[in-house]
Structures are given as structure tokens and as C-alpha cells.
Amino acid sequence: MDVIVESRDGPYLVALSDAALRTGLSLLLDVFVGADRRTLPVTVAESSPVIQAGLVRYRLRLATVGSCDEIDPDGLLVIETPVRVLDMSQNGFLLEAGRQSAAGTAGVLRVDVNGRAYEGEIRVARCSRLEGAAERHHLGAECLRTRRVPHGSPLRDAFCAMLKTA
């Protein structure tokens, strides 16, 4: 989820987000200091709706640990979301999650198969809420090839190999 850091207020960062977040939620905020990327642990202190350019967005007040004086105004909010793999194909996955993710959201999917961990970059293509399920969503996610890896995505390769043997 992308956020725009609007300002600093002592130990707090004020950011604008497309999604409301629960007060007390601990997150990692990837920020840039010059050309260097740093990860800051933050906790949501406040989340309130605002109207910007005719759209409902959310102003977040994020409590930081340590100094945030040198931070550039753009950041990337990293939220860990446990998912369950329901189905897979050569191009992507059907996942079940306890949190909604907007189409276009990119992330890293880490999957443990028989004690071995695989990871690959994905993008959410669609998200639908499950009827009758409390905060459960189906996510259609496609595999991305954003890193220059000599042998492709370990996650995608592992699942393609599993599909061939099934």
C-alpha cells in the first residue's frame, strides 16, 4: 500500500493513505533518505477519513521509534497479510486473506512447501469479499517478473514444477 508522508510532528509522521487502518496496528514503513531505502517501525496512532480531489482517503498519524528527521516525503507501507493458497496456475494464484487488497497492489508472496520456503513478487488482479464470511477475501494474484533473476522466480518455478507433476 502506498502512502504519502505529508509532514512530521515530533515523533509522529502524518501520512495519507487509500485505506483506513486500525489504531494500534504495528507496521513497517519503507522510506527514503536520499537514495537509501530504510524501514521504520510505526504504529497507527490515529486514522481519520478526509476528502481529497473528491475521493475518500485516510489521514494516518503514525508513531515512530527513533528519529525521522531526514525522511523524504514518499513512503511505502508494508503490511504483512497471512494468506492461504486456494489454487494456482502457471500465471498466478487464488488466495484467501483476512484483509482486502486493491487491484494493482504489489507484494511478495512467501509460501512454505514441505519445509522449504519460496517467494516471488505478485500483483493483485482482483479482490472479492466472501459472502457470509467475516472479513475474508479472495484475491486473484498474478506472478510478476520484476527482479532480474538468472533462473526466474523461485516461487513461480516451484509451483510450475508442482503443476507438471500433478
C-alpha positions as semicolon CSV with decimal commas, in nm:
position;residue;x (nm);y (nm);z (nm)
1;M;0,000;0,000;0,000
2;D;0,148;0,335;-0,097
3;V;0,124;0,631;0,137
4;I;0,227;0,992;0,104
5;V;0,404;1,129;0,409
6;E;0,265;1,482;0,444
7;S;0,454;1,608;0,746
8;R;0,642;1,532;1,066
9;D;0,509;1,619;1,409
10;G;0,777;1,533;1,666
11;P;0,785;1,153;1,693
12;Y;0,488;1,122;1,454
13;L;0,457;1,110;1,077
14;V;0,134;1,231;0,918
15;A;0,055;1,031;0,605
16;L;-0,225;0,999;0,351
17;S;-0,348;0,653;0,251
18;D;-0,620;0,495;0,035
19;A;-0,717;0,259;0,318
20;A;-0,827;0,309;0,677
21;L;-0,605;0,133;0,927
22;R;-0,687;0,020;1,281
23;T;-0,544;0,228;1,566
24;G;-0,268;0,035;1,741
25;L;-0,170;-0,162;1,429
26;S;0,208;-0,203;1,405
27;L;0,354;-0,175;1,055
28;L;0,677;-0,125;0,866
29;L;0,713;0,193;0,661
30;D;0,976;0,185;0,388
31;V;1,103;0,540;0,343
32;F;1,381;0,704;0,151
33;V;1,669;0,905;0,294
34;G;1,844;1,041;-0,012
35;A;1,894;0,738;-0,236
36;D;1,887;0,492;0,056
37;R;1,576;0,297;0,148
38;R;1,513;0,248;0,521
39;T;1,248;0,056;0,707
40;L;1,086;0,234;1,003
41;P;0,865;0,051;1,252
42;V;0,550;0,258;1,307
43;T;0,224;0,222;1,497
44;V;-0,105;0,374;1,381
45;A;-0,195;0,636;1,643
46;E;-0,493;0,781;1,450
47;S;-0,678;0,711;1,125
48;S;-0,941;0,956;1,005
49;P;-1,126;0,994;0,673
50;V;-1,063;1,303;0,459
51;I;-1,190;1,408;0,118
52;Q;-0,916;1,479;-0,136
53;A;-0,992;1,552;-0,502
54;G;-1,343;1,414;-0,450
55;L;-1,216;1,082;-0,311
56;V;-1,229;0,946;0,042
57;R;-0,874;0,893;0,170
58;Y;-0,741;0,844;0,520
59;R;-0,504;1,064;0,715
60;L;-0,282;0,849;0,934
61;R;-0,085;0,966;1,235
62;L;0,198;0,717;1,268
63;A;0,405;0,692;1,586
64;T;0,771;0,627;1,505
65;V;1,056;0,481;1,705
66;G;1,368;0,695;1,677
67;S;1,435;0,997;1,458
68;C;1,252;1,061;1,134
69;D;1,411;1,400;1,056
70;E;1,582;1,303;0,727
71;I;1,290;1,120;0,566
72;D;1,180;1,210;0,214
73;P;0,804;1,261;0,176
74;D;0,721;0,943;-0,018
75;G;0,698;0,607;0,152
76;L;0,573;0,256;0,103
77;L;0,370;0,097;0,380
78;V;0,446;-0,271;0,424
79;I;0,165;-0,478;0,572
80;E;0,214;-0,849;0,639
81;T;-0,104;-1,033;0,547
82;P;-0,132;-1,406;0,614
83;V;-0,292;-1,582;0,315
84;R;-0,394;-1,932;0,219
85;V;-0,322;-2,059;-0,133
86;L;-0,650;-2,199;-0,270
87;D;-0,548;-2,261;-0,630
88;M;-0,257;-2,199;-0,863
89;S;-0,181;-2,181;-1,232
90;Q;0,124;-2,102;-1,441
91;N;0,032;-1,733;-1,428
92;G;-0,082;-1,680;-1,071
93;F;-0,267;-1,776;-0,758
94;L;-0,608;-1,767;-0,596
95;L;-0,550;-1,661;-0,236
96;E;-0,773;-1,623;0,068
97;A;-0,691;-1,336;0,304
98;G;-0,834;-1,168;0,611
99;R;-0,776;-0,823;0,460
100;Q;-0,894;-0,657;0,141
101;S;-0,626;-0,564;-0,113
102;A;-0,699;-0,330;-0,400
103;A;-0,638;-0,440;-0,758
104;G;-0,290;-0,328;-0,858
105;T;-0,140;-0,381;-0,512
106;A;0,202;-0,542;-0,547
107;G;0,377;-0,753;-0,289
108;V;0,594;-1,051;-0,211
109;L;0,425;-1,387;-0,158
110;R;0,616;-1,626;0,067
111;V;0,498;-1,987;0,072
112;D;0,627;-2,281;0,276
113;V;0,601;-2,617;0,093
114;N;0,720;-2,929;0,275
115;G;0,952;-2,725;0,497
116;R;1,106;-2,527;0,211
117;A;1,029;-2,157;0,166
118;Y;0,969;-2,000;-0,175
119;E;0,900;-1,638;-0,256
120;G;0,805;-1,434;-0,558
121;E;0,660;-1,097;-0,647
122;I;0,288;-1,079;-0,723
123;R;0,026;-0,819;-0,812
124;V;-0,339;-0,838;-0,707
125;A;-0,556;-0,852;-1,020
126;R;-0,891;-0,871;-0,837
127;C;-1,034;-0,892;-0,487
128;S;-1,379;-1,007;-0,381
129;R;-1,530;-1,035;-0,035
130;L;-1,660;-1,378;0,060
131;E;-2,033;-1,376;0,132
132;G;-2,117;-1,477;0,489
133;A;-1,753;-1,475;0,596
134;A;-1,632;-1,220;0,847
135;E;-1,357;-1,020;0,675
136;R;-1,245;-1,295;0,436
137;H;-1,149;-1,208;0,079
138;H;-1,047;-1,396;-0,234
139;L;-0,752;-1,241;-0,415
140;G;-0,661;-1,323;-0,772
141;A;-0,286;-1,257;-0,795
142;E;-0,055;-1,273;-1,094
143;C;0,316;-1,351;-1,086
144;L;0,547;-1,061;-1,166
145;R;0,895;-1,067;-1,312
146;T;1,038;-0,751;-1,163
147;R;1,374;-0,878;-1,042
148;R;1,647;-0,985;-1,279
149;V;1,696;-1,338;-1,151
150;P;1,900;-1,578;-1,369
151;H;1,654;-1,864;-1,332
152;G;1,325;-1,677;-1,288
153;S;1,109;-1,658;-0,976
154;P;1,177;-1,941;-0,728
155;L;0,809;-1,931;-0,627
156;R;0,676;-1,945;-0,983
157;D;0,926;-2,216;-1,085
158;A;0,839;-2,430;-0,782
159;F;0,466;-2,410;-0,847
160;C;0,506;-2,472;-1,221
161;A;0,707;-2,786;-1,137
162;M;0,433;-2,895;-0,896
163;L;0,167;-2,841;-1,166
164;K;0,359;-3,060;-1,411
165;T;0,379;-3,349;-1,162
166;A;0,014;-3,322;-1,052
